[in-house]
Short mmCIF file of C-alpha atoms and ligand atoms in Angstrom, two decimals:
data_model
loop_
_atom_site.label_atom_id
_atom_site.label_comp_id
_atom_site.label_asym_id
_atom_site.label_seq_id
_atom_site.Cartn_x
_atom_site.Cartn_y
_atom_site.Cartn_z
CA MET A 1 135.43 102.68 117.56
CA ASN A 2 132.22 103.53 115.79
CA ARG A 3 130.88 100.22 114.45
CA TYR A 4 129.20 102.05 111.59
CA SER A 5 132.19 104.01 110.25
CA ALA A 6 133.84 102.88 107.01
CA PHE A 7 136.76 101.49 109.01
CA GLY A 8 134.35 99.79 111.43
CA LEU A 9 132.58 98.21 108.46
CA LEU A 10 135.85 96.84 107.11
CA ARG A 11 136.90 95.55 110.54
CA ASN A 12 133.56 93.77 110.94
CA ALA A 13 133.80 92.28 107.46
CA LEU A 14 137.32 90.96 108.13
CA SER A 15 136.20 89.48 111.47
CA TYR A 16 133.21 87.80 109.76
CA ASN A 17 130.88 90.09 111.77
CA ARG A 18 131.71 88.10 114.93
CA ASN A 19 131.67 91.33 116.98
CA TRP A 20 128.20 92.41 115.92
CA ARG A 21 125.67 92.63 118.70
CA ALA A 22 122.70 90.32 118.08
CA ALA A 23 119.55 92.33 117.34
CA TRP A 24 117.65 90.18 119.86
CA ARG A 25 118.66 87.61 122.48
CA SER A 26 118.22 83.91 121.83
CA ALA A 27 116.13 83.32 124.97
CA GLU A 28 115.67 80.04 126.84
CA PRO A 29 112.04 79.33 127.81
CA LYS A 30 111.12 80.08 131.44
CA LYS A 31 108.62 77.97 133.36
CA SER A 32 105.92 80.61 133.20
CA TYR A 33 105.08 84.00 131.69
CA ASP A 34 102.46 86.71 132.18
CA ALA A 35 101.62 86.32 128.49
CA ILE A 36 102.55 83.91 125.72
CA ILE A 37 102.33 84.69 122.02
CA VAL A 38 102.28 81.63 119.78
CA GLY A 39 103.76 82.49 116.37
CA GLY A 40 106.78 84.65 115.63
CA GLY A 41 105.52 86.32 112.46
CA GLY A 42 105.12 90.07 112.16
CA HIS A 43 101.72 90.04 113.89
CA GLY A 44 102.94 88.00 116.88
CA LEU A 45 106.08 90.10 117.32
CA ALA A 46 104.09 93.33 116.99
CA THR A 47 101.65 92.08 119.63
CA ALA A 48 104.50 91.35 122.03
CA TYR A 49 106.04 94.77 121.38
CA TYR A 50 102.82 96.71 122.03
CA LEU A 51 102.01 94.55 125.09
CA ALA A 52 105.37 95.60 126.54
CA ARG A 53 105.40 99.21 125.31
CA ASP A 54 101.79 100.28 125.83
CA HIS A 55 100.44 97.95 128.52
CA GLY A 56 103.47 97.35 130.75
CA ILE A 57 103.25 93.56 130.27
CA ARG A 58 106.89 92.66 129.73
CA ASN A 59 107.18 89.13 131.07
CA VAL A 60 106.18 87.84 127.65
CA ALA A 61 107.39 84.96 125.46
CA VAL A 62 107.00 84.71 121.70
CA LEU A 63 107.14 81.01 120.76
CA GLU A 64 108.06 80.32 117.14
CA LYS A 65 108.31 76.80 115.73
CA GLY A 66 110.85 77.80 113.06
CA TRP A 67 112.62 81.11 112.69
CA ILE A 68 110.93 84.48 113.12
CA GLY A 69 109.44 85.84 109.93
CA GLY A 70 109.79 82.43 108.22
CA GLY A 71 106.02 82.13 107.67
CA ASN A 72 103.90 84.45 105.57
CA THR A 73 105.70 87.51 106.92
CA GLY A 74 108.79 86.54 104.93
CA ARG A 75 106.83 85.19 101.96
CA ASN A 76 104.49 88.01 101.02
CA THR A 77 104.71 90.59 98.29
CA THR A 78 104.88 93.51 100.74
CA ILE A 79 101.93 95.62 99.57
CA VAL A 80 100.55 98.02 102.19
CA ARG A 81 97.36 100.01 101.68
CA SER A 82 94.17 100.86 103.54
CA ASN A 83 91.59 101.25 100.73
CA TYR A 84 89.00 98.76 102.01
CA LEU A 85 85.28 99.19 101.41
CA TRP A 86 83.52 99.01 104.76
CA THR A 87 84.04 101.46 107.58
CA GLU A 88 85.01 98.71 110.04
CA SER A 89 87.89 97.50 107.88
CA SER A 90 88.89 100.94 106.62
CA LEU A 91 89.43 102.16 110.18
CA LEU A 92 91.44 99.10 111.17
CA TYR A 93 93.68 99.16 108.07
CA GLU A 94 94.07 102.93 108.28
CA LYS A 95 95.23 102.62 111.90
CA SER A 96 97.86 100.25 110.56
CA MET A 97 98.77 102.61 107.72
CA LYS A 98 99.35 105.42 110.24
CA LEU A 99 101.55 103.15 112.35
CA TRP A 100 103.53 102.18 109.21
CA GLU A 101 104.13 105.84 108.48
CA GLY A 102 105.93 106.30 111.81
CA LEU A 103 107.34 102.82 112.35
CA SER A 104 110.95 103.33 111.28
CA GLN A 105 111.21 106.40 113.54
CA ASP A 106 109.40 104.68 116.43
CA GLN A 107 111.79 101.72 116.37
CA ASN A 108 114.88 103.47 115.03
CA TYR A 109 114.93 100.66 112.47
CA ASN A 110 114.38 101.15 108.75
CA VAL A 111 111.38 99.11 107.57
CA MET A 112 111.81 100.71 104.14
CA ILE A 113 108.26 101.90 103.72
CA SER A 114 107.93 103.22 100.18
CA GLN A 115 104.66 105.06 99.54
CA ARG A 116 104.79 104.64 95.77
CA GLY A 117 101.03 104.28 95.28
CA VAL A 118 98.81 101.27 94.54
CA TYR A 119 96.54 101.10 91.49
CA ASN A 120 93.61 98.66 91.36
CA LEU A 121 92.55 98.30 87.73
CA GLY A 122 88.99 98.06 86.40
CA HIS A 123 88.23 96.10 83.23
CA SER A 124 84.43 96.24 83.06
CA LEU A 125 81.60 98.67 83.78
CA GLN A 126 80.87 96.77 87.00
CA ASP A 127 84.56 96.93 88.04
CA MET A 128 84.45 100.73 87.54
CA ARG A 129 81.22 101.07 89.55
CA ASP A 130 82.82 99.06 92.36
CA ILE A 131 85.96 101.21 92.16
CA GLU A 132 83.94 104.45 92.33
CA ARG A 133 81.94 103.15 95.27
CA ARG A 134 85.09 102.12 97.14
CA VAL A 135 86.89 105.39 96.40
CA ASN A 136 83.87 107.35 97.68
CA ALA A 137 83.64 105.16 100.79
CA ASN A 138 87.37 105.64 101.45
CA ARG A 139 87.07 109.41 101.18
CA LEU A 140 84.11 109.46 103.55
CA ASN A 141 86.35 107.63 106.03
CA GLY A 142 89.16 110.18 105.56
CA ILE A 143 91.34 107.81 103.52
CA ASP A 144 93.07 109.16 100.41
CA ALA A 145 91.66 107.61 97.24
CA GLU A 146 91.02 108.69 93.68
CA VAL A 147 89.62 107.39 90.41
CA VAL A 148 92.11 107.48 87.55
CA SER A 149 91.22 107.46 83.84
CA THR A 150 92.79 105.12 81.30
CA ALA A 151 94.58 108.05 79.67
CA ASP A 152 96.16 109.09 82.98
CA LEU A 153 97.13 105.48 83.69
CA GLY A 154 98.95 105.40 80.37
CA LYS A 155 100.91 108.53 81.32
CA ALA A 156 101.74 107.33 84.84
CA ILE A 157 102.68 103.73 83.91
CA PRO A 158 104.23 103.82 80.45
CA TYR A 159 104.59 100.04 79.91
CA LEU A 160 101.01 99.23 80.96
CA ASN A 161 98.93 98.10 77.98
CA THR A 162 96.09 100.64 77.95
CA SER A 163 95.10 99.88 74.36
CA PRO A 164 91.37 99.39 73.72
CA ASP A 165 92.42 96.34 71.68
CA ALA A 166 93.69 94.49 74.75
CA ARG A 167 91.89 91.25 75.52
CA TYR A 168 90.53 92.80 78.74
CA PRO A 169 90.77 96.55 78.08
CA ILE A 170 91.53 98.73 81.10
CA LEU A 171 88.71 101.21 81.75
CA GLY A 172 90.33 103.01 84.69
CA ALA A 173 91.60 102.36 88.20
CA SER A 174 91.50 103.37 91.83
CA LEU A 175 94.67 104.90 93.22
CA GLN A 176 95.78 105.24 96.82
CA ARG A 177 98.89 107.42 96.70
CA ARG A 178 99.89 106.82 100.34
CA ALA A 179 99.89 103.06 99.76
CA GLY A 180 102.99 101.17 98.61
CA VAL A 181 105.41 98.55 99.85
CA ALA A 182 107.62 97.91 102.89
CA ARG A 183 110.50 95.51 103.49
CA HIS A 184 108.92 92.38 104.99
CA ASP A 185 111.95 90.89 106.80
CA ALA A 186 112.81 94.24 108.30
CA VAL A 187 109.36 94.44 109.86
CA ALA A 188 109.86 91.14 111.68
CA TRP A 189 113.41 92.06 112.70
CA GLY A 190 112.43 95.57 113.80
CA PHE A 191 109.60 94.36 116.02
CA ALA A 192 111.78 91.54 117.39
CA ARG A 193 114.57 93.94 118.27
CA ALA A 194 112.22 96.47 119.86
CA ALA A 195 110.30 93.82 121.83
CA ASP A 196 113.53 92.19 123.02
CA ALA A 197 114.80 95.57 124.23
CA LEU A 198 111.68 95.81 126.43
CA GLY A 199 112.36 92.39 127.97
CA VAL A 200 110.29 90.08 125.74
CA ASP A 201 111.78 86.57 125.29
CA ILE A 202 111.85 85.52 121.63
CA ILE A 203 112.15 81.75 121.50
CA GLU A 204 112.72 80.20 118.09
CA GLN A 205 112.67 76.45 117.29
CA CYS A 206 109.91 76.04 119.88
CA GLU A 207 106.76 74.43 118.48
CA VAL A 208 103.54 74.58 120.46
CA THR A 209 102.07 71.07 120.43
CA GLY A 210 99.20 71.50 122.90
CA ILE A 211 97.15 74.15 124.70
CA ASP A 212 96.34 73.35 128.33
CA VAL A 213 92.81 74.29 129.39
CA ARG A 214 91.50 73.70 132.92
CA GLY A 215 87.95 74.52 134.00
CA GLY A 216 87.36 76.57 130.83
CA LYS A 217 90.54 78.63 131.37
CA ALA A 218 93.83 78.61 129.49
CA VAL A 219 96.68 77.69 131.82
CA GLY A 220 99.63 77.05 129.53
CA VAL A 221 101.06 75.37 126.48
CA GLN A 222 102.96 72.18 125.70
CA THR A 223 105.95 72.77 123.46
CA SER A 224 108.78 70.89 121.79
CA ARG A 225 110.94 72.45 124.57
CA GLY A 226 108.68 71.49 127.47
CA PRO A 227 105.54 72.89 129.14
CA ILE A 228 105.21 76.64 129.74
CA ALA A 229 102.54 78.10 132.03
CA SER A 230 100.53 81.26 131.38
CA ASP A 231 96.94 82.35 131.87
CA ARG A 232 97.10 84.74 128.91
CA ILE A 233 97.80 83.12 125.54
CA GLY A 234 97.55 84.82 122.14
CA VAL A 235 97.65 82.59 119.07
CA VAL A 236 98.88 84.28 115.87
CA VAL A 237 99.82 81.47 113.50
CA ALA A 238 98.60 82.43 110.01
CA GLY A 239 98.03 79.27 107.99
CA HIS A 240 97.79 77.06 111.08
CA ALA A 241 95.04 78.77 113.09
CA SER A 242 92.66 75.81 112.75
CA VAL A 243 95.38 73.40 113.90
CA LEU A 244 96.03 75.44 117.05
CA ALA A 245 92.30 75.97 117.65
CA LYS A 246 91.77 72.22 117.65
CA MET A 247 94.30 71.91 120.47
CA ALA A 248 91.80 73.84 122.63
CA ASP A 249 88.75 72.00 121.22
CA LEU A 250 87.69 75.05 119.21
CA ARG A 251 86.56 75.12 115.58
CA LEU A 252 87.19 78.24 113.49
CA PRO A 253 85.33 79.28 110.29
CA ILE A 254 88.61 79.20 108.37
CA GLU A 255 89.96 77.49 105.29
CA SER A 256 93.69 77.22 104.63
CA HIS A 257 94.94 77.65 101.05
CA PRO A 258 98.31 77.99 99.32
CA LEU A 259 99.12 81.43 97.89
CA GLN A 260 102.05 81.80 95.52
CA ALA A 261 104.38 84.61 94.47
CA PHE A 262 107.20 84.95 91.96
CA VAL A 263 110.17 87.18 91.22
CA SER A 264 111.95 87.80 87.95
CA GLU A 265 115.60 88.36 87.28
CA PRO A 266 116.59 91.91 88.33
CA ILE A 267 116.13 94.49 85.59
CA LYS A 268 116.60 98.26 85.38
CA PRO A 269 113.88 100.42 86.98
CA VAL A 270 110.74 100.17 84.83
CA LEU A 271 107.86 100.28 87.29
CA ASP A 272 107.74 102.80 90.15
CA THR A 273 104.33 101.91 91.55
CA VAL A 274 102.15 98.88 92.35
CA VAL A 275 99.56 97.61 89.87
CA MET A 276 96.86 95.10 90.81
CA SER A 277 94.08 93.58 88.76
CA GLY A 278 91.51 91.41 90.48
CA ALA A 279 89.89 90.72 87.12
CA VAL A 280 92.82 89.25 85.21
CA HIS A 281 94.26 87.83 88.48
CA GLY A 282 97.67 89.37 88.67
CA TYR A 283 99.58 92.09 90.46
CA ILE A 284 103.08 93.46 90.11
CA SER A 285 105.64 95.84 91.57
CA GLN A 286 109.41 96.19 91.24
CA SER A 287 111.66 95.59 94.22
CA ASP A 288 114.58 97.84 95.14
CA LYS A 289 116.86 95.10 93.77
CA GLY A 290 115.11 95.37 90.39
CA GLU A 291 113.15 92.11 90.49
CA LEU A 292 109.57 92.18 89.28
CA VAL A 293 107.50 90.93 92.23
CA ILE A 294 104.41 89.13 90.96
CA GLY A 295 101.46 87.33 92.50
CA ALA A 296 97.90 86.29 91.88
CA GLY A 297 94.98 84.60 93.63
CA ILE A 298 95.01 81.61 95.96
CA ASP A 299 95.21 78.03 94.78
CA ALA A 300 91.57 76.98 95.13
CA TYR A 301 92.15 73.76 97.08
CA ASN A 302 92.84 73.48 100.80
CA GLY A 303 96.30 72.47 101.90
CA TYR A 304 99.22 73.03 104.24
CA GLY A 305 102.01 72.72 101.67
CA GLN A 306 104.02 75.91 101.27
CA ARG A 307 103.90 75.55 97.49
CA GLY A 308 101.20 75.88 94.85
CA SER A 309 100.19 74.22 91.64
CA PHE A 310 101.49 74.81 88.14
CA HIS A 311 98.31 76.04 86.47
CA ILE A 312 98.23 79.09 88.80
CA ILE A 313 101.77 79.97 87.72
CA GLU A 314 100.72 79.79 84.07
CA HIS A 315 97.53 81.80 84.71
CA THR A 316 99.44 84.50 86.61
CA MET A 317 102.04 84.86 83.88
CA GLN A 318 99.28 85.17 81.29
CA ALA A 319 97.68 87.94 83.37
CA ILE A 320 100.95 89.88 83.75
CA ILE A 321 101.78 89.62 80.06
CA GLU A 322 98.23 90.73 79.25
CA LEU A 323 98.86 93.87 81.35
CA PHE A 324 102.53 94.38 80.42
CA PRO A 325 103.31 92.67 77.07
CA VAL A 326 106.90 93.96 77.29
CA PHE A 327 107.58 91.70 80.31
CA SER A 328 107.14 88.56 78.19
CA ARG A 329 110.89 88.78 77.57
CA VAL A 330 111.88 88.84 81.25
CA ARG A 331 113.04 85.55 82.78
CA MET A 332 111.53 84.40 86.05
CA LEU A 333 114.00 83.71 88.84
CA ARG A 334 112.10 81.86 91.58
CA LEU A 335 108.71 81.21 93.11
CA TRP A 336 107.39 80.17 96.50
CA GLY A 337 104.17 79.71 98.41
CA GLY A 338 102.68 80.50 101.79
CA ILE A 339 99.57 79.20 103.54
CA VAL A 340 96.80 81.72 104.07
CA ASP A 341 93.84 81.37 106.44
CA VAL A 342 90.68 82.62 104.79
CA CYS A 343 87.40 83.54 106.52
CA PRO A 344 84.06 83.44 104.64
CA ASP A 345 83.89 87.27 104.54
CA ALA A 346 87.58 87.80 103.66
CA CYS A 347 88.08 89.59 106.98
CA PRO A 348 90.22 88.65 109.96
CA ILE A 349 89.37 87.31 113.40
CA VAL A 350 91.00 89.30 116.23
CA SER A 351 89.12 88.04 119.22
CA LYS A 352 88.61 86.53 122.63
CA THR A 353 87.46 82.91 122.49
CA PRO A 354 85.09 80.80 124.61
CA VAL A 355 88.21 79.69 126.58
CA GLU A 356 89.09 82.32 129.19
CA GLY A 357 92.54 83.81 128.64
CA LEU A 358 92.86 82.37 125.11
CA TYR A 359 92.84 84.82 122.19
CA PHE A 360 93.07 84.28 118.44
CA ASN A 361 94.38 86.62 115.75
CA CYS A 362 94.01 84.98 112.33
CA GLY A 363 92.07 84.89 109.07
CA TRP A 364 93.95 87.77 107.44
CA GLY A 365 93.99 85.65 104.30
CA THR A 366 95.93 87.14 101.42
CA GLY A 367 96.13 90.61 102.97
CA GLY A 368 97.60 90.66 106.47
CA PHE A 369 101.05 92.08 105.82
CA LYS A 370 99.66 95.59 105.51
CA SER A 371 97.96 95.22 108.86
CA THR A 372 101.01 93.97 110.80
CA PRO A 373 101.45 96.97 113.14
CA GLY A 374 97.71 97.67 113.51
CA SER A 375 96.91 94.03 114.15
CA GLY A 376 99.57 93.81 116.86
CA TRP A 377 98.35 97.06 118.39
CA VAL A 378 94.69 96.01 118.71
CA PHE A 379 95.54 92.44 119.70
CA ALA A 380 97.81 93.68 122.50
CA HIS A 381 94.93 95.83 123.73
CA THR A 382 92.55 92.86 123.58
CA MET A 383 94.93 90.61 125.53
CA ALA A 384 95.81 93.27 128.09
CA HIS A 385 92.20 94.29 128.85
CA ASP A 386 90.43 91.01 128.09
CA GLU A 387 88.20 93.16 125.87
CA PRO A 388 88.55 94.10 122.21
CA HIS A 389 89.50 97.64 121.26
CA ALA A 390 86.73 99.50 119.38
CA LEU A 391 88.76 98.98 116.17
CA ASN A 392 88.74 95.18 116.38
CA ALA A 393 85.41 94.61 118.15
CA PRO A 394 83.65 94.10 114.75
CA PHE A 395 86.21 91.36 113.99
CA SER A 396 85.26 89.17 116.93
CA LEU A 397 84.36 85.50 116.53
CA ASP A 398 80.72 86.13 117.42
CA ARG A 399 80.08 87.77 114.01
CA PHE A 400 79.79 84.28 112.56
CA ALA A 401 76.88 83.62 114.97
CA THR A 402 75.19 87.04 114.73
CA GLY A 403 75.63 87.26 110.96
CA ALA A 404 77.31 90.70 111.15
CA LEU A 405 79.84 89.76 108.47
CA ILE A 406 82.00 92.40 106.77
CA ASP A 407 82.34 91.34 103.14
CA GLU A 408 85.69 92.55 101.79
CA HIS A 409 86.14 90.12 98.90
CA GLY A 410 86.27 93.05 96.47
CA ALA A 411 88.82 95.15 98.33
CA ALA A 412 90.96 92.10 99.08
CA ALA A 413 91.95 92.52 95.39
CA VAL A 414 93.53 89.07 95.35
CA ALA A 415 90.99 86.41 94.38
CA HIS A 416 89.91 84.13 97.24
P1 FAD B 501 103.18 84.44 109.79
O1 FAD B 501 104.25 85.34 109.35
O2 FAD B 501 102.86 83.26 108.92
O3 FAD B 501 103.56 83.97 111.24
C1 FAD B 501 102.96 82.87 111.88
C2 FAD B 501 104.06 82.08 112.53
O4 FAD B 501 103.47 81.07 113.34
C3 FAD B 501 104.96 81.37 111.52
O5 FAD B 501 106.27 81.89 111.63
C4 FAD B 501 104.86 79.92 111.90
O6 FAD B 501 106.09 79.20 111.80
C5 FAD B 501 104.39 80.00 113.35
N1 FAD B 501 103.70 78.79 113.84
C6 FAD B 501 102.76 78.05 113.20
N2 FAD B 501 102.39 77.01 113.98
C7 FAD B 501 103.11 77.10 115.13
C8 FAD B 501 103.18 76.33 116.31
N3 FAD B 501 102.44 75.21 116.47
N4 FAD B 501 104.04 76.72 117.30
C9 FAD B 501 104.81 77.83 117.16
N5 FAD B 501 104.77 78.59 116.06
C10 FAD B 501 103.94 78.24 115.05
N6 FAD B 501 99.47 90.67 102.65
C11 FAD B 501 99.49 91.98 102.31
O7 FAD B 501 98.94 92.82 103.04
N7 FAD B 501 100.13 92.42 101.20
C12 FAD B 501 100.72 91.56 100.33
O8 FAD B 501 101.30 91.98 99.34
C13 FAD B 501 100.63 90.18 100.62
N8 FAD B 501 101.17 89.28 99.76
C14 FAD B 501 101.16 87.96 100.06
C15 FAD B 501 101.77 87.07 99.18
C16 FAD B 501 101.88 85.73 99.51
C17 FAD B 501 102.55 84.78 98.54
C18 FAD B 501 101.38 85.27 100.76
C19 FAD B 501 101.53 83.83 101.16
C20 FAD B 501 100.74 86.14 101.64
C21 FAD B 501 100.61 87.50 101.30
N9 FAD B 501 100.02 88.43 102.14
C22 FAD B 501 100.03 89.76 101.83
C23 FAD B 501 99.43 87.99 103.42
C24 FAD B 501 100.41 88.20 104.58
O9 FAD B 501 101.67 87.64 104.25
C25 FAD B 501 99.92 87.56 105.86
O10 FAD B 501 98.56 87.89 106.10
C26 FAD B 501 100.72 88.06 107.06
O11 FAD B 501 102.10 88.04 106.77
C27 FAD B 501 100.44 87.17 108.25
O12 FAD B 501 101.36 87.50 109.26
P2 FAD B 501 101.43 86.64 110.57
O13 FAD B 501 102.45 87.22 111.45
O14 FAD B 501 100.04 86.48 111.11
O15 FAD B 501 101.79 85.19 110.04
O1 PYC B 502 96.18 92.63 100.17
O2 PYC B 502 97.07 94.15 98.90
C1 PYC B 502 96.94 92.99 99.24
C2 PYC B 502 97.71 91.93 98.60
C3 PYC B 502 98.52 92.11 97.56
C4 PYC B 502 99.04 90.89 97.27
C5 PYC B 502 98.55 89.99 98.12
N1 PYC B 502 97.72 90.66 98.95
#
């Protein structure tokens, strides 16, 4: 019986889906592994997948303290794009964009990539100069990008307030047409399924409580389910990178902040693209279910609570109504927060550390969902070869000592 036929669907529904094959095994921890990934978000799962697929390292465990995708992977607003300013970041995010474009086919699992375009609005002469500079830089790096006039914005996005009488009039925008959104849960599930099929153990409800270091080398981890040995440990725990670093006596140049998002009640299709404004602090898209998906900048204080403060909610709503006055009549359905790890230059750390065999992938701040496949791909390379790939070499920890920072605050588009 074909499980996917109409009759199969009915049979499964009536049997409460008891006959469905699990998409990945619920593995028990072994005593030791060739590699351990701490953190079962998209980046950790992608790392495990590419370690197994591209580097033949299959005796791998992904240790997740909660459920996979329950961190920022399942809490983000799903925007994917590669229109960063500097060559180093452009190449890394574009690698990710290319992987996104083939991911559903690669894994035979629909991650629902929707290349509906992303607009970044400009509201001042300086915003427009920055936009033109970034668009030119993107094109020089072979990334699609264009400058759009206010009149064209009005035609493309009918409900956007392009009036010169707006409080912060829109003077134009950058547009990356290949950018868009993808389904966040599906990305975690797709990588988990594909990694599991290659032999990776995915172990949920397993919190890492200590990192064992002997003679300057990583030798294993302590967990809520007992000790596990490995001389190759990758830590990918967005929001908690500093906590894990401390377990190995390391200090990272990272601050952790709450970042919130909101969805409205579902409404009919009104917005078929993504609109972001770093100046008024708001961005918006419409999900396939019809909800308006809305977010803004980080809450300015440090914290580990997965919730934010009320004044950011108010500020974000003001920004969205400034851009789309018509949405003032839509009711909000729910809101949530994640914890983002922010580096001083708004760029990630994908790096070896002073402890041999211990690697960190963190600091993606407000913008790591778009990099999920690319991040996993370069981190797997780094862990397999004990050397960064050319794409992530500029994002090594030593840039904070050499001063070779890559300032992407502008292209991050979300204030932090
Ligand atoms: P996570 O998904 O957070 O995974 C880390 C995992 O580590 C978690 O599951 C956690 O439980 C686990 N963990 C932590 N400590 C331990 C431990 N001690 N032991 C075991 N496991 C542990 N980015 C974009 O590109 N586009 C967007 O539109 C976007 N919107 C966002 C909106 C919001 C509200 C937020 C919060 C973030 C947004 N981001 C966005 C950023 C993006 O979500 C993150 O950069 C990205 O998802 C990080 O993925 P990850 O796999 O590294 O982290
Ligand atoms: O990096 O594009 C982004 C983003 C959008 C919302 C949060 N981060």
